[in-house]
mmCIF file of C-alpha atoms and ligand atoms in Angstrom:
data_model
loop_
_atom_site.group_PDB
_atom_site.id
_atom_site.type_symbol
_atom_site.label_atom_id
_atom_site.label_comp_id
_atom_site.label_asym_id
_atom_site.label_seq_id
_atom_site.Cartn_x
_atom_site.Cartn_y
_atom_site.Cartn_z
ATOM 1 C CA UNK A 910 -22.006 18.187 13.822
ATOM 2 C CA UNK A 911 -19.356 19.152 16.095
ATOM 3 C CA UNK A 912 -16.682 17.050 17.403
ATOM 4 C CA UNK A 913 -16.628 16.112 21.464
ATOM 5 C CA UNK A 914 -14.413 17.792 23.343
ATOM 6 C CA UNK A 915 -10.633 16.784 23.201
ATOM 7 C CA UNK A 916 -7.244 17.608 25.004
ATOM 8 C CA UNK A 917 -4.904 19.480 22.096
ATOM 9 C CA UNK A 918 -0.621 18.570 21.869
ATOM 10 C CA UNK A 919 2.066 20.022 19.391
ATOM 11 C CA UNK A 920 4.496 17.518 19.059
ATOM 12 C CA UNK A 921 7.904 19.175 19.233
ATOM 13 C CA UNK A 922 9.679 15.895 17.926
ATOM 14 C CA UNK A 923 9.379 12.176 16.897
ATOM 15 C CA UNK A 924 10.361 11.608 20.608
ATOM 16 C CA UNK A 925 7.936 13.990 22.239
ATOM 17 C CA UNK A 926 5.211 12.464 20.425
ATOM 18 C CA UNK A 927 5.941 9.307 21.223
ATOM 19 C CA UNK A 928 6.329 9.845 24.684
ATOM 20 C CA UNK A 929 2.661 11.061 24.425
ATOM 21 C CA UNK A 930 1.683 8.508 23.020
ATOM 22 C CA UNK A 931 3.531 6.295 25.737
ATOM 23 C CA UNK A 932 1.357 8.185 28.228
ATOM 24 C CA UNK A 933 -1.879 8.305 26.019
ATOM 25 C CA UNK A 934 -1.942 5.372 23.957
ATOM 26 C CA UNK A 935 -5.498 4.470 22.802
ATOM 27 C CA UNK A 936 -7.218 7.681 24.214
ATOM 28 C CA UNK A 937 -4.931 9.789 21.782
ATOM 29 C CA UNK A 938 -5.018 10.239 17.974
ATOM 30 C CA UNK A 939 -2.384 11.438 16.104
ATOM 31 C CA UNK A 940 -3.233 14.378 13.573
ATOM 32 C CA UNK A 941 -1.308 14.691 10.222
ATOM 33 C CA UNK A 942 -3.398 16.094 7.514
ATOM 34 C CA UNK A 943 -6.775 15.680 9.272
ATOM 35 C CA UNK A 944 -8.392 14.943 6.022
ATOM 36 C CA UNK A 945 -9.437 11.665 7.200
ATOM 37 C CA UNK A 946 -9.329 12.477 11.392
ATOM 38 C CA UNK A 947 -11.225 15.623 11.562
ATOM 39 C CA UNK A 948 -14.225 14.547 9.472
ATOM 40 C CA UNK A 949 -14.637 11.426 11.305
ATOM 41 C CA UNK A 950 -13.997 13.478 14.890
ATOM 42 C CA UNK A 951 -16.664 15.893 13.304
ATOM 43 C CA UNK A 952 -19.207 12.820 12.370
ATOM 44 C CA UNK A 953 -18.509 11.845 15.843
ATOM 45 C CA UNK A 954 -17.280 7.906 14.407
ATOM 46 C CA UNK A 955 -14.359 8.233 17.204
ATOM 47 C CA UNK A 956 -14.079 10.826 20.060
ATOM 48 C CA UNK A 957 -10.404 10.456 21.118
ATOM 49 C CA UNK A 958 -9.576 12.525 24.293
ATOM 50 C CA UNK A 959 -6.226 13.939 23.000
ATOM 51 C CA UNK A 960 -5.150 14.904 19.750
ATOM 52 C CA UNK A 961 -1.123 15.148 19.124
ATOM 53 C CA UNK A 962 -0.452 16.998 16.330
ATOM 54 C CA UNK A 963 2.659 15.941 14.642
ATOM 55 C CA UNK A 964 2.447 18.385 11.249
ATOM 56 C CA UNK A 965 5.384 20.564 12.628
ATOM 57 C CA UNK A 966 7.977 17.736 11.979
ATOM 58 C CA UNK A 967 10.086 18.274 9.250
ATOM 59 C CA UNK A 968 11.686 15.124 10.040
ATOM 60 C CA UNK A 969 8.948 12.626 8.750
ATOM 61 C CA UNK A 970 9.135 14.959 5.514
ATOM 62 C CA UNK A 971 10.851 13.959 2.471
ATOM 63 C CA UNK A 972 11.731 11.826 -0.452
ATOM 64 C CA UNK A 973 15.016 10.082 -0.541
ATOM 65 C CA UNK A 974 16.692 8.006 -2.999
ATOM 66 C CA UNK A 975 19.472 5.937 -1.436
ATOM 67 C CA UNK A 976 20.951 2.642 -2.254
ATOM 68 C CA UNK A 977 18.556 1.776 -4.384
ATOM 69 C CA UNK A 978 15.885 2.623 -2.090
ATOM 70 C CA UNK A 979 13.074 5.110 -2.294
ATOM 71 C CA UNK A 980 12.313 6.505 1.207
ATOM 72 C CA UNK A 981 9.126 8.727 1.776
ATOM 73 C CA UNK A 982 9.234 10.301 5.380
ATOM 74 C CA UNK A 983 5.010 9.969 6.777
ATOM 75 C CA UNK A 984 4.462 13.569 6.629
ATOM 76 C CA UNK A 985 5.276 13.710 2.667
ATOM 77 C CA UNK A 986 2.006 15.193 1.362
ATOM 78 C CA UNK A 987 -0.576 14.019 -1.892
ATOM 79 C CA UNK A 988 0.895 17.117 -3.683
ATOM 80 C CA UNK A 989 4.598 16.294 -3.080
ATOM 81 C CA UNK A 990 4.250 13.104 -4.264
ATOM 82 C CA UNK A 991 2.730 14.592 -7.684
ATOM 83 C CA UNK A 992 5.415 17.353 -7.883
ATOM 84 C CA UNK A 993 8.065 15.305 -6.930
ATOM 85 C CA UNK A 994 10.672 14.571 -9.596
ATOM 86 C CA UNK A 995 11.949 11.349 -7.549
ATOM 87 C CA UNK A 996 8.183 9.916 -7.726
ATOM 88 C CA UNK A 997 8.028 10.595 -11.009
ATOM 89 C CA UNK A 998 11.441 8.935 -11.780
ATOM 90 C CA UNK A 999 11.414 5.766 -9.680
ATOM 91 C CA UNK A 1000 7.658 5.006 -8.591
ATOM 92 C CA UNK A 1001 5.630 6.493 -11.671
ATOM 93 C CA UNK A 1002 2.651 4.507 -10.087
ATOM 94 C CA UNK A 1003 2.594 6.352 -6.988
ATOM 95 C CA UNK A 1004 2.616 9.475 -9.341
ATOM 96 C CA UNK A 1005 -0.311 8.095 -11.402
ATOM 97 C CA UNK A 1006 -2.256 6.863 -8.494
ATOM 98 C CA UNK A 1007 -1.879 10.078 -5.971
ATOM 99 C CA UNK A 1008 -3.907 12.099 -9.083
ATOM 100 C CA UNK A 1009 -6.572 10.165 -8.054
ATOM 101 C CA UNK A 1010 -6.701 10.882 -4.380
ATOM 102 C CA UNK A 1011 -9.392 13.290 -3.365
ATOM 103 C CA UNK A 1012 -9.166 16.583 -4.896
ATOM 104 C CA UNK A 1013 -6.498 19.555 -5.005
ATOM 105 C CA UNK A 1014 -7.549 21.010 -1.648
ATOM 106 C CA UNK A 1015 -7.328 17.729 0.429
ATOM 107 C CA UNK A 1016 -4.096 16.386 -1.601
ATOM 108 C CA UNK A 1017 -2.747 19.892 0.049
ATOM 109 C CA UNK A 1018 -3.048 18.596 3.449
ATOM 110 C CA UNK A 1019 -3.207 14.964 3.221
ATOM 111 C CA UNK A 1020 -0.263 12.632 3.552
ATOM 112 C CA UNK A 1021 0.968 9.489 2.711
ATOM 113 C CA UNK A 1022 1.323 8.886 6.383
ATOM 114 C CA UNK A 1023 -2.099 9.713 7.569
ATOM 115 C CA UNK A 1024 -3.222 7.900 4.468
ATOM 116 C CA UNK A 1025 -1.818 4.260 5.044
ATOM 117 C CA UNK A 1026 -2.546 4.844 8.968
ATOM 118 C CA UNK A 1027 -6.438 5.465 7.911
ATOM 119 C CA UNK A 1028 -6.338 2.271 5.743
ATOM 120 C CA UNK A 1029 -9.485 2.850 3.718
ATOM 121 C CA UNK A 1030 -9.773 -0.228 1.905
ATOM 122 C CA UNK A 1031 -11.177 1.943 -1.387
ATOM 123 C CA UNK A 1032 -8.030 4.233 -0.887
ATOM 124 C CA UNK A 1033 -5.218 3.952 -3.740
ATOM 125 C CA UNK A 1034 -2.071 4.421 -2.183
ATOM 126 C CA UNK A 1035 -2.627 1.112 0.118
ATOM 127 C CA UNK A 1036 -2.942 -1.113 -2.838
ATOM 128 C CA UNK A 1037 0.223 0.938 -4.730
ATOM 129 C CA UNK A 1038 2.289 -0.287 -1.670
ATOM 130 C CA UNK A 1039 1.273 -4.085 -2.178
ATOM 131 C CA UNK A 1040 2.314 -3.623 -5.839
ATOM 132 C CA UNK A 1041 5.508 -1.540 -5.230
ATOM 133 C CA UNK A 1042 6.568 -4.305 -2.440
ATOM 134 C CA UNK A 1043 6.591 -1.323 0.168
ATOM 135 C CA UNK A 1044 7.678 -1.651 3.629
ATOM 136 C CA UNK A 1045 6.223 0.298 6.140
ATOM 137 C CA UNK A 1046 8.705 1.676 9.129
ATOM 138 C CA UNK A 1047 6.778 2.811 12.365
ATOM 139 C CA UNK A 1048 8.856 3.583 15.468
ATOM 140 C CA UNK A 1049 7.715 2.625 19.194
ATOM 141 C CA UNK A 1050 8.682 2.725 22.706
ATOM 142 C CA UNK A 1051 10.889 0.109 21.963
ATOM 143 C CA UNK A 1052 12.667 1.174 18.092
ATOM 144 C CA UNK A 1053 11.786 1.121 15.271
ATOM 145 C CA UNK A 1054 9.790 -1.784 13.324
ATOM 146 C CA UNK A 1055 9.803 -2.103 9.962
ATOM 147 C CA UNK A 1056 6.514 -4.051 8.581
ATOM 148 C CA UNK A 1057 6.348 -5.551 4.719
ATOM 149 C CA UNK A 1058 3.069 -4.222 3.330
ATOM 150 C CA UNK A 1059 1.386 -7.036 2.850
ATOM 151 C CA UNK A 1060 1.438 -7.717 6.586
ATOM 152 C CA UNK A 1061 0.250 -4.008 7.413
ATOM 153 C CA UNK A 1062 -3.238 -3.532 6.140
ATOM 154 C CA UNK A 1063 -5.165 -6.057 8.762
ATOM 155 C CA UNK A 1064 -9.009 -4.639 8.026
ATOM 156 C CA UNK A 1065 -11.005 -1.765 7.373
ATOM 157 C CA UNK A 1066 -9.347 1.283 9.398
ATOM 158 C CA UNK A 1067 -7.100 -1.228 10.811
ATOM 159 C CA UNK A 1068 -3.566 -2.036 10.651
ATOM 160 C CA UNK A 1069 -0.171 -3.764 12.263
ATOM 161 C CA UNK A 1070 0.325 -0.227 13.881
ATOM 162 C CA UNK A 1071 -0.440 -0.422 17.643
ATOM 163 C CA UNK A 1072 -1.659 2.526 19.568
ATOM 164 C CA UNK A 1073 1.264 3.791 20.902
ATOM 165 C CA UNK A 1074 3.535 3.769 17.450
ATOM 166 C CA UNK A 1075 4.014 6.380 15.000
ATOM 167 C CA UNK A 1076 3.958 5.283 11.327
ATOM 168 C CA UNK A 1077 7.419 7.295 10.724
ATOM 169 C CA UNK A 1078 8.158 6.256 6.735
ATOM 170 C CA UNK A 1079 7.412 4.420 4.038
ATOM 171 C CA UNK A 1080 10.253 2.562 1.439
ATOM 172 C CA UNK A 1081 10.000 1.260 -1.581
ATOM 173 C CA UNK A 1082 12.801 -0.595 -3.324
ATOM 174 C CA UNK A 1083 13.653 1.306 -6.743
ATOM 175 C CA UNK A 1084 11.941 -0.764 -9.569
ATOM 176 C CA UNK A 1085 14.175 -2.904 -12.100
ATOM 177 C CA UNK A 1086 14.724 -2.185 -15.319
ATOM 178 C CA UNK A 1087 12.097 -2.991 -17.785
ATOM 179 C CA UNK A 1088 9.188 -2.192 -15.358
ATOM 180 C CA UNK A 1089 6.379 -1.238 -16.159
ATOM 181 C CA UNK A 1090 3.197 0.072 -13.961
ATOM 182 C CA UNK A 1091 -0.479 0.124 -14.745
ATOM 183 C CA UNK A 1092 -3.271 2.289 -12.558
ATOM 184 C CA UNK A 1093 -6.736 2.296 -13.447
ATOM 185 C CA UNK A 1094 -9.955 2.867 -10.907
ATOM 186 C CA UNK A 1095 -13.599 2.984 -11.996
ATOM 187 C CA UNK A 1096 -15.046 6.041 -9.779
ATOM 188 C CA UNK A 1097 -18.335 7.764 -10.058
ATOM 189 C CA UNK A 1098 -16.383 11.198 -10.657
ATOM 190 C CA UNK A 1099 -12.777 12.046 -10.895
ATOM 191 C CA UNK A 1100 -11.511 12.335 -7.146
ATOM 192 C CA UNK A 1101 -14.262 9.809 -5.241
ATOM 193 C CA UNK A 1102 -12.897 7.063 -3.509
ATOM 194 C CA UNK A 1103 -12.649 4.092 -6.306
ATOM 195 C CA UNK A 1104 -15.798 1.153 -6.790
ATOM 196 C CA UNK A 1105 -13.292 -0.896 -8.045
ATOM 197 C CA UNK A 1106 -9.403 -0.172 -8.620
ATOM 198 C CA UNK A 1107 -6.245 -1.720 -9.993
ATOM 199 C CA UNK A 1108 -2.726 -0.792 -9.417
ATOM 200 C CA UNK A 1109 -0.233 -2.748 -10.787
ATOM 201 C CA UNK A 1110 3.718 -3.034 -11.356
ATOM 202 C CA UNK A 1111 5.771 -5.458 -13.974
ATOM 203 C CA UNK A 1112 8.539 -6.430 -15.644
ATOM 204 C CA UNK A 1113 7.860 -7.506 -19.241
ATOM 205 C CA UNK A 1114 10.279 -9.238 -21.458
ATOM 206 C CA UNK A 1115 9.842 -11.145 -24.443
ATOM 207 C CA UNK A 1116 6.588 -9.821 -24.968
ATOM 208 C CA UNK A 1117 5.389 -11.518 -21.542
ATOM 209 C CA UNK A 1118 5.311 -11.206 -18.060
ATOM 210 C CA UNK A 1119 8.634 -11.690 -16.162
ATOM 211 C CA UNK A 1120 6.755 -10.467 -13.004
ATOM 212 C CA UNK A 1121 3.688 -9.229 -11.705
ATOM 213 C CA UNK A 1122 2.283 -7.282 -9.092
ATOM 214 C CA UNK A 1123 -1.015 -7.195 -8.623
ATOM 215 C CA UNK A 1124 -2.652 -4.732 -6.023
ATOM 216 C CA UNK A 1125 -6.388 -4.375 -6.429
ATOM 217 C CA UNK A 1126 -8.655 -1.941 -4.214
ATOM 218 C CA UNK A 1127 -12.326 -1.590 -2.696
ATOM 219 C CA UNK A 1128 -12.682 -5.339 -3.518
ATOM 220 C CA UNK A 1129 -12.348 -6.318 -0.012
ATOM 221 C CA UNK A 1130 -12.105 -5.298 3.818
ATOM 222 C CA UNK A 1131 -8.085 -4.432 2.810
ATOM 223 C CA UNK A 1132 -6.607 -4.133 -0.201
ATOM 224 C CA UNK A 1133 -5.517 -6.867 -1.992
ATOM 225 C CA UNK A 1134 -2.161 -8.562 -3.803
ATOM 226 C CA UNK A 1135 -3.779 -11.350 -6.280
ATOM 227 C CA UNK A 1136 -1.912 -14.302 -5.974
ATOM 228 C CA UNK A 1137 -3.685 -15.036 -9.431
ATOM 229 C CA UNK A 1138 -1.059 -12.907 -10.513
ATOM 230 C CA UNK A 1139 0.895 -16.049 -10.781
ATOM 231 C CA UNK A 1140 -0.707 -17.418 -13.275
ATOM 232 C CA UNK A 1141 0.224 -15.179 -15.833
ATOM 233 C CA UNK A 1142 4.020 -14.798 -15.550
ATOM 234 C CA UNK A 1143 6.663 -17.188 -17.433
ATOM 235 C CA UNK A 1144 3.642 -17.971 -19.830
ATOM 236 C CA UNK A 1145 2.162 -17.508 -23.521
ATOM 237 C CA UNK A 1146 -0.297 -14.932 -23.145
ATOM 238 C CA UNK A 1147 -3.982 -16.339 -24.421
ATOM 239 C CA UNK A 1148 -7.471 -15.467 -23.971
ATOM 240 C CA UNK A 1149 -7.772 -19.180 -22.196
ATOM 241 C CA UNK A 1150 -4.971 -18.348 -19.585
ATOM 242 C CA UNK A 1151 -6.762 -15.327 -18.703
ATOM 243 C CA UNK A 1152 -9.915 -16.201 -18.284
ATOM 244 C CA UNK A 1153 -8.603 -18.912 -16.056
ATOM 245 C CA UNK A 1154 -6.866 -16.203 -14.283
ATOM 246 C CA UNK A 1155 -10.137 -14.867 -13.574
ATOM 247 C CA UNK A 1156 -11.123 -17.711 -12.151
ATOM 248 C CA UNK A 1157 -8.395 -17.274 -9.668
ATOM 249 C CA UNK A 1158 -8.983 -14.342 -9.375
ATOM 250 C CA UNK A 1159 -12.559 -14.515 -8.555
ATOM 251 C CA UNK A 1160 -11.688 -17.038 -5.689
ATOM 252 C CA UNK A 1161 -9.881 -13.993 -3.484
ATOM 253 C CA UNK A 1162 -11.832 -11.422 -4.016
ATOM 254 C CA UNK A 1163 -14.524 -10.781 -0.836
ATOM 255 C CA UNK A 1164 -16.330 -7.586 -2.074
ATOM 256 C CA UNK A 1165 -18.635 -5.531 0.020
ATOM 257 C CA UNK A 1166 -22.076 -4.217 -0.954
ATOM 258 C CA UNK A 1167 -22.152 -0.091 -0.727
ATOM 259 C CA UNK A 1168 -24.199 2.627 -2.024
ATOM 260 C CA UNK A 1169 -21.778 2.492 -4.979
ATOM 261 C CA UNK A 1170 -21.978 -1.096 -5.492
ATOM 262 C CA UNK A 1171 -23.047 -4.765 -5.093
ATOM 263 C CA UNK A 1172 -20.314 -7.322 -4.719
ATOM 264 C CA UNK A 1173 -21.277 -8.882 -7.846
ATOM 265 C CA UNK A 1174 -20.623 -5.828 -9.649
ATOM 266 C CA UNK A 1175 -17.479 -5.520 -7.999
ATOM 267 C CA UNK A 1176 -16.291 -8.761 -9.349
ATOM 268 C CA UNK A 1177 -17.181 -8.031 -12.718
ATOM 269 C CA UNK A 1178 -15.201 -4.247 -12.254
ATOM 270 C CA UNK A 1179 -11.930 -6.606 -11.461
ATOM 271 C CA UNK A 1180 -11.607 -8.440 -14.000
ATOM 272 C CA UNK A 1181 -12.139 -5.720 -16.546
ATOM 273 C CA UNK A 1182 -9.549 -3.728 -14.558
ATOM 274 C CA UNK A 1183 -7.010 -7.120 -14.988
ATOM 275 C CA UNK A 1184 -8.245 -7.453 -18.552
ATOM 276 C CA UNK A 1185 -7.239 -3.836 -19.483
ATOM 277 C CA UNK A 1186 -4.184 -4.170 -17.526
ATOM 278 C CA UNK A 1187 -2.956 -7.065 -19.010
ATOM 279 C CA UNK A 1188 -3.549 -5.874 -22.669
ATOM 280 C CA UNK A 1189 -2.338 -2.331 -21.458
ATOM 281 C CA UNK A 1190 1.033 -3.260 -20.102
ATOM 282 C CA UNK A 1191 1.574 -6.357 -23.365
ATOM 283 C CA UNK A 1192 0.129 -3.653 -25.696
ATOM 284 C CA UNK A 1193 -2.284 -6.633 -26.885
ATOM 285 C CA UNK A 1194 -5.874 -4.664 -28.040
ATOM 286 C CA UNK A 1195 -6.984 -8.265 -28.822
ATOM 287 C CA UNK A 1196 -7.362 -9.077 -24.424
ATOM 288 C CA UNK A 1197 -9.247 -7.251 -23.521
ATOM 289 C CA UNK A 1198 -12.207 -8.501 -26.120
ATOM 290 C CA UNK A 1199 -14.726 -9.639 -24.200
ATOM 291 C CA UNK A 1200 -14.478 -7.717 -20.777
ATOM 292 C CA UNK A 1201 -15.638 -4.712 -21.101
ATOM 293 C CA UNK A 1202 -17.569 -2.115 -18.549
HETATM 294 C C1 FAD B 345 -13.810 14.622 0.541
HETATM 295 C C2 FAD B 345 -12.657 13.664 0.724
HETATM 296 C C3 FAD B 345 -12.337 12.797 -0.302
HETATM 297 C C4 FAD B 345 -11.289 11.909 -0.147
HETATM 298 N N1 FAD B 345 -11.013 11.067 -1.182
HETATM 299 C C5 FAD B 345 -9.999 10.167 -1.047
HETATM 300 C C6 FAD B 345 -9.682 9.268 -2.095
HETATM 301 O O1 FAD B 345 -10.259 9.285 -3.176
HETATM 302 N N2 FAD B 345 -8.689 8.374 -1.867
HETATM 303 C C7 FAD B 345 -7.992 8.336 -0.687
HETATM 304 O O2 FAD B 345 -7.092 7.509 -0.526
HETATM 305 N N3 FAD B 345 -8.260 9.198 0.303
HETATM 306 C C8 FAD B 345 -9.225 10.121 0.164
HETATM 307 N N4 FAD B 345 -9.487 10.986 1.182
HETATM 308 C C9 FAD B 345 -8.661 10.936 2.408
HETATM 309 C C10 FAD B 345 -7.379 11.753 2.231
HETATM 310 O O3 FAD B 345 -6.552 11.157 1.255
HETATM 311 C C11 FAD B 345 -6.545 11.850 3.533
HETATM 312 O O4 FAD B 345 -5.523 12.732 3.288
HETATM 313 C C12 FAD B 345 -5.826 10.637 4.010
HETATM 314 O O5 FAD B 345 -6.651 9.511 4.062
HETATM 315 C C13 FAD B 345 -5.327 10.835 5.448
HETATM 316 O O6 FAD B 345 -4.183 11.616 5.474
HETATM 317 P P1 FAD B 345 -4.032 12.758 6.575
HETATM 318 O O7 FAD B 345 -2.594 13.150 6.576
HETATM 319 O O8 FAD B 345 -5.012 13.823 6.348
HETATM 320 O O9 FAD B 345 -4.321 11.940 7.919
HETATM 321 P P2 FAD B 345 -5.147 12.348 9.203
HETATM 322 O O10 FAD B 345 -6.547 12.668 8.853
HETATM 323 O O11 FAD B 345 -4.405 13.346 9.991
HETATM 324 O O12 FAD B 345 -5.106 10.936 9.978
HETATM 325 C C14 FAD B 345 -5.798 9.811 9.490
HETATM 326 C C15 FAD B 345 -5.651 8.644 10.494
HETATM 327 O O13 FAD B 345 -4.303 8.181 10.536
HETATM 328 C C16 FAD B 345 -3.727 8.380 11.835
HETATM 329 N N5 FAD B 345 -2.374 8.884 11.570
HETATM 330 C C17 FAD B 345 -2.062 9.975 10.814
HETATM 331 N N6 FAD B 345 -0.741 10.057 10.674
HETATM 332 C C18 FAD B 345 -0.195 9.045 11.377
HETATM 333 C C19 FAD B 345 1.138 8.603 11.621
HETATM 334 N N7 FAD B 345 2.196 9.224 11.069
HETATM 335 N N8 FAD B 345 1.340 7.513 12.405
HETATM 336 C C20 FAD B 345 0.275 6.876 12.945
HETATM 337 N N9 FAD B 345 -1.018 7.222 12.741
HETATM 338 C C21 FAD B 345 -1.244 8.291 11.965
HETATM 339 C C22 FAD B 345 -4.622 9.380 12.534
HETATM 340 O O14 FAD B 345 -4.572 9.249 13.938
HETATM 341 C C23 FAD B 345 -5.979 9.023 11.944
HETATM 342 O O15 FAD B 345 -6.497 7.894 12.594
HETATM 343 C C24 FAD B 345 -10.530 11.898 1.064
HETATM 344 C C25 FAD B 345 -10.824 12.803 2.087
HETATM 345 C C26 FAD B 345 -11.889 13.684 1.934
HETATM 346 C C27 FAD B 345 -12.190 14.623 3.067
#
């Protein structure tokens, strides 16, 4: 299939395109990567009348590290991320986690931007912000807002962004010392959107957890940060206090059925992920006895 007819703009700067979007609001889409946009224009799922193309902007492109601050301008692409020695250095999970996006060819167009805006609830780099404690900066009519992650992702496709803002960067506060990250998704084939995935940032001392960040994905309508998380920092380690972290954890999950997978089975997928995550990041072999997949 084809997509309908639509109206074509180059944005020639942040304030171009929003005054566009001033004009256009909810008839116009904004085009990034058009990984996720053009397929869905194609499948005919949304037929938006204009399409303002903001790729040209080497303003939202970039990877700053600043005050102990990570900045990553919207139009940073998959690749960068992977390439990029300041990923690598101060958000290793976003490193780990972008190798799982898609394949070569769409991590070559796609960007972080496009990617949070689309909020896929099976998509990685959502549930990397909720662990990372991301903020989200998106610039309106009015300024700019700047919106804490966990307040962003509102449903599937749908976020805090309203129709005539421009998600214009992402920041992530530079992790403390002694953290540690975790990323692990159960897929069908290297590159598929996850069944079931885990990423997850810490600070270990003492052989326990001093904190713990908790960002699952494709266990709900948004991805999710597990207040059971909780329940396993400032404590002995045992078999009992996980499995009663399971519990917890059990109580906020709200999985979806799919081709891929029932929500019971999606259950079961989280708490091996935790399991593995837990013994992973403690280097304990002897927790994750018992869930296996
Ligand atoms: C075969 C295939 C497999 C894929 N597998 C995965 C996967 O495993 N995991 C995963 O996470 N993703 C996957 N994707 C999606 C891919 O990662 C996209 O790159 C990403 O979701 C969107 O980024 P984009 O820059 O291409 O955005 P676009 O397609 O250009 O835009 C996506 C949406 O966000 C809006 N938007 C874009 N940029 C902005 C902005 N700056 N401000 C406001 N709104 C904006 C657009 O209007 C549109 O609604 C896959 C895609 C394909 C085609």
């Amino acid at each position: 299939m084809k997509a309908s007819a639509f109206a074509y703009a180059r944005a020639t700067s942040v304030a171009n395109a929003l005054e566009l979007l001033a004009v256009h609001g909810e008839k116009a889409k904004v085009l990034s990567g058009g990984q996720s946009l053009l397929p869905a224009m194609n499948l005919r799922l949304i037929a938006p009348e204009l399409i303002i193309d903001i790729g040209e902007l080497a303003e939202l492109r970039g990877i700053v590290v600043k005050d102990g601050f990570l900045t990553i301008g919207a139009l940073t692409r998959h690749v960068d991320l992977l390439k990029s020695p300041e990923i690598a250095a101060h958000a290793p999970l976003l490193a780990d986690a972008v190798a799982h996006v898609a394949h070569p060819a769409i991590r070559n167009r796609g960007t972080i931007g496009g990617n949070l805006a689309h909020a896929d609830p099976a998509s990685e780099l959502p549930a990397c912000m909720l662990a990372l404690g991301a903020t989200i900066i998106v610039h309106g009519s009015h300024g700019r807002r700047r919106i804490a992650a966990s307040e962003f992702f509102a449903g599937i496709y749908e976020t805090a962004l309203a129709p005539q803002e421009l998600l214009v960067a992402v920041e992530l506060p530079v992790p403390l010392k002694h953290s540690v990250h975790f990323f692990h998704e159960f897929t069908r084939r290297h590159g598929d959107y996850a069944i079931v995935g885990l990423a997850a940032q810490a600070i270990v001392k003492d052989g326990g957890f001093a904190d713990l960040q908790l960002g699952f994905f494709a266990v709900g309508d948004r991805p999710l940060l597990a207040g059971a998380a909780s329940k396993l920092v400032d404590v002995a380690i045992t078999s009992q206090v996980l499995s009663e972290t399971f519990t917890a954890l059990d109580h906020e999950l709200d999985p979806l059925e799919d081709h891929q997978a029932t929500p019971a089975m999606r259950r079961h997928l989280a708490k091996v992920a935790l399991a593995r995550c837990v013994s992973a990041l403690l280097n304990r072999p002897d927790l994750c006895a018992g869930a296996s997949a």
